[in-house]
Amino acid sequence: MRRALALAFTISTLFASQASLADDDAERARKLVHERYILPLETILERNAKLLSGKIIELELESEGRHKHGRVYYHLRLLRPNGRVDRFKIDARTGEPISKKHNE
């Protein structure tokens, strides 16, 4: 169980150099994953690998309202191979994309 929890909070080697949460977001994510309220980030990144191709340059865990009453989501900024930066919101409970914005 301890190993499974450690893996749930560790981003796979593929993503390790690309993404990390700030300490407060990481602690909050650990708690919410442990409570089974959200999916582990690794799971979300694996489920959305095609959508999220490129280098993650910013990653935050955000919420609308209190976490037990509002939506919790990952906000990502992604540098595409063509140099474009895209922003995504991915629902942390379901792993489903919420929104995508293109930036120049």
PDB file of C-alpha atoms in Angstrom:
ATOM      1  CA  MET A   1       0.000   0.000   0.000  1.00  0.00           C
ATOM      2  CA  ARG A   2       2.789   2.426   0.937  1.00  0.00           C
ATOM      3  CA  ARG A   3       4.525   1.718  -2.384  1.00  0.00           C
ATOM      4  CA  ALA A   4       1.271   2.250  -4.277  1.00  0.00           C
ATOM      5  CA  LEU A   5       0.753   5.601  -2.566  1.00  0.00           C
ATOM      6  CA  ALA A   6       4.324   6.632  -3.323  1.00  0.00           C
ATOM      7  CA  LEU A   7       3.805   5.755  -6.976  1.00  0.00           C
ATOM      8  CA  ALA A   8       0.522   7.653  -7.021  1.00  0.00           C
ATOM      9  CA  PHE A   9       2.346  10.823  -6.058  1.00  0.00           C
ATOM     10  CA  THR A  10       5.447  10.337  -8.157  1.00  0.00           C
ATOM     11  CA  ILE A  11       5.283  11.435 -11.735  1.00  0.00           C
ATOM     12  CA  SER A  12       6.671   8.803 -14.054  1.00  0.00           C
ATOM     13  CA  THR A  13      10.191   9.258 -15.400  1.00  0.00           C
ATOM     14  CA  LEU A  14       8.750  10.502 -18.652  1.00  0.00           C
ATOM     15  CA  PHE A  15       7.096  13.429 -16.905  1.00  0.00           C
ATOM     16  CA  ALA A  16       9.542  13.963 -14.016  1.00  0.00           C
ATOM     17  CA  SER A  17      11.560  16.622 -15.786  1.00  0.00           C
ATOM     18  CA  GLN A  18       8.447  18.265 -17.161  1.00  0.00           C
ATOM     19  CA  ALA A  19       6.014  18.736 -14.330  1.00  0.00           C
ATOM     20  CA  SER A  20       5.912  19.283 -10.623  1.00  0.00           C
ATOM     21  CA  LEU A  21       3.428  20.840  -8.268  1.00  0.00           C
ATOM     22  CA  ALA A  22       4.340  23.541  -5.777  1.00  0.00           C
ATOM     23  CA  ASP A  23       4.809  22.148  -2.262  1.00  0.00           C
ATOM     24  CA  ASP A  24       1.413  23.317  -1.013  1.00  0.00           C
ATOM     25  CA  ASP A  25      -0.355  21.954  -4.113  1.00  0.00           C
ATOM     26  CA  ALA A  26       1.551  18.665  -3.813  1.00  0.00           C
ATOM     27  CA  GLU A  27       0.539  18.243  -0.173  1.00  0.00           C
ATOM     28  CA  ARG A  28      -3.078  19.064  -0.996  1.00  0.00           C
ATOM     29  CA  ALA A  29      -3.020  16.608  -3.916  1.00  0.00           C
ATOM     30  CA  ARG A  30      -1.599  13.853  -1.683  1.00  0.00           C
ATOM     31  CA  LYS A  31      -4.400  14.407   0.818  1.00  0.00           C
ATOM     32  CA  LEU A  32      -7.139  14.428  -1.821  1.00  0.00           C
ATOM     33  CA  VAL A  33      -5.745  11.329  -3.557  1.00  0.00           C
ATOM     34  CA  HIS A  34      -5.504   9.556  -0.204  1.00  0.00           C
ATOM     35  CA  GLU A  35      -9.161  10.467   0.433  1.00  0.00           C
ATOM     36  CA  ARG A  36      -9.927   9.127  -3.074  1.00  0.00           C
ATOM     37  CA  TYR A  37     -11.442  12.472  -3.984  1.00  0.00           C
ATOM     38  CA  ILE A  38      -9.141  13.029  -6.987  1.00  0.00           C
ATOM     39  CA  LEU A  39      -7.094  10.844  -9.314  1.00  0.00           C
ATOM     40  CA  PRO A  40      -3.306  10.749  -9.015  1.00  0.00           C
ATOM     41  CA  LEU A  41      -1.596  13.173 -11.385  1.00  0.00           C
ATOM     42  CA  GLU A  42       0.255  10.293 -13.035  1.00  0.00           C
ATOM     43  CA  THR A  43      -3.076   8.690 -13.977  1.00  0.00           C
ATOM     44  CA  ILE A  44      -4.386  11.945 -15.414  1.00  0.00           C
ATOM     45  CA  LEU A  45      -1.222  12.484 -17.467  1.00  0.00           C
ATOM     46  CA  GLU A  46      -1.334   8.912 -18.789  1.00  0.00           C
ATOM     47  CA  ARG A  47      -5.034   9.161 -19.745  1.00  0.00           C
ATOM     48  CA  ASN A  48      -4.411  12.425 -21.590  1.00  0.00           C
ATOM     49  CA  ALA A  49      -0.992  11.644 -23.087  1.00  0.00           C
ATOM     50  CA  LYS A  50      -2.026  12.483 -26.669  1.00  0.00           C
ATOM     51  CA  LEU A  51      -3.768  15.702 -25.695  1.00  0.00           C
ATOM     52  CA  LEU A  52      -0.887  16.796 -23.485  1.00  0.00           C
ATOM     53  CA  SER A  53       1.994  16.113 -25.860  1.00  0.00           C
ATOM     54  CA  GLY A  54       4.804  18.588 -25.339  1.00  0.00           C
ATOM     55  CA  LYS A  55       6.608  19.915 -22.282  1.00  0.00           C
ATOM     56  CA  ILE A  56       4.607  20.911 -19.215  1.00  0.00           C
ATOM     57  CA  ILE A  57       5.938  24.287 -18.134  1.00  0.00           C
ATOM     58  CA  GLU A  58       3.423  25.089 -15.402  1.00  0.00           C
ATOM     59  CA  LEU A  59       1.205  22.888 -13.255  1.00  0.00           C
ATOM     60  CA  GLU A  60      -1.185  23.893 -10.505  1.00  0.00           C
ATOM     61  CA  LEU A  61      -3.958  22.213  -8.542  1.00  0.00           C
ATOM     62  CA  GLU A  62      -6.907  24.599  -8.371  1.00  0.00           C
ATOM     63  CA  SER A  63     -10.497  24.495  -7.228  1.00  0.00           C
ATOM     64  CA  GLU A  64     -13.755  26.309  -7.664  1.00  0.00           C
ATOM     65  CA  GLY A  65     -15.108  26.685  -4.157  1.00  0.00           C
ATOM     66  CA  ARG A  66     -14.200  24.376  -1.308  1.00  0.00           C
ATOM     67  CA  HIS A  67     -12.790  21.029  -2.430  1.00  0.00           C
ATOM     68  CA  LYS A  68     -15.671  19.005  -1.036  1.00  0.00           C
ATOM     69  CA  HIS A  69     -18.222  21.244  -2.716  1.00  0.00           C
ATOM     70  CA  GLY A  70     -16.554  22.522  -5.861  1.00  0.00           C
ATOM     71  CA  ARG A  71     -14.636  21.250  -8.855  1.00  0.00           C
ATOM     72  CA  VAL A  72     -10.948  20.449  -8.353  1.00  0.00           C
ATOM     73  CA  TYR A  73      -8.801  20.591 -11.462  1.00  0.00           C
ATOM     74  CA  TYR A  74      -5.237  20.655 -12.715  1.00  0.00           C
ATOM     75  CA  HIS A  75      -4.289  23.783 -14.623  1.00  0.00           C
ATOM     76  CA  LEU A  76      -1.420  23.103 -17.042  1.00  0.00           C
ATOM     77  CA  ARG A  77       0.599  25.266 -19.423  1.00  0.00           C
ATOM     78  CA  LEU A  78       2.122  23.183 -22.165  1.00  0.00           C
ATOM     79  CA  LEU A  79       4.899  24.098 -24.608  1.00  0.00           C
ATOM     80  CA  ARG A  80       4.184  22.381 -27.910  1.00  0.00           C
ATOM     81  CA  PRO A  81       6.947  21.187 -30.287  1.00  0.00           C
ATOM     82  CA  ASN A  82       5.956  24.022 -32.673  1.00  0.00           C
ATOM     83  CA  GLY A  83       6.636  26.614 -29.944  1.00  0.00           C
ATOM     84  CA  ARG A  84       2.997  27.368 -29.172  1.00  0.00           C
ATOM     85  CA  VAL A  85       1.906  27.452 -25.531  1.00  0.00           C
ATOM     86  CA  ASP A  86      -1.483  25.928 -24.710  1.00  0.00           C
ATOM     87  CA  ARG A  87      -3.366  26.028 -21.410  1.00  0.00           C
ATOM     88  CA  PHE A  88      -5.519  23.177 -20.185  1.00  0.00           C
ATOM     89  CA  LYS A  89      -7.843  22.508 -17.298  1.00  0.00           C
ATOM     90  CA  ILE A  90      -8.233  18.811 -16.481  1.00  0.00           C
ATOM     91  CA  ASP A  91     -10.838  17.657 -13.967  1.00  0.00           C
ATOM     92  CA  ALA A  92      -8.878  16.080 -11.101  1.00  0.00           C
ATOM     93  CA  ARG A  93     -11.731  13.749 -10.155  1.00  0.00           C
ATOM     94  CA  THR A  94     -12.458  12.288 -13.582  1.00  0.00           C
ATOM     95  CA  GLY A  95      -9.362  13.052 -15.623  1.00  0.00           C
ATOM     96  CA  GLU A  96     -11.550  14.630 -18.321  1.00  0.00           C
ATOM     97  CA  PRO A  97     -10.444  17.830 -20.055  1.00  0.00           C
ATOM     98  CA  ILE A  98     -12.502  20.860 -19.017  1.00  0.00           C
ATOM     99  CA  SER A  99     -11.039  23.515 -21.280  1.00  0.00           C
ATOM    100  CA  LYS A 100      -8.209  24.305 -23.653  1.00  0.00           C
ATOM    101  CA  LYS A 101      -6.871  27.716 -24.664  1.00  0.00           C
ATOM    102  CA  HIS A 102      -4.322  28.445 -27.344  1.00  0.00           C
ATOM    103  CA  ASN A 103      -1.714  31.114 -26.745  1.00  0.00           C
ATOM    104  CA  GLU A 104       0.721  32.526 -29.232  1.00  0.00           C
TER     105      GLU A 104
END
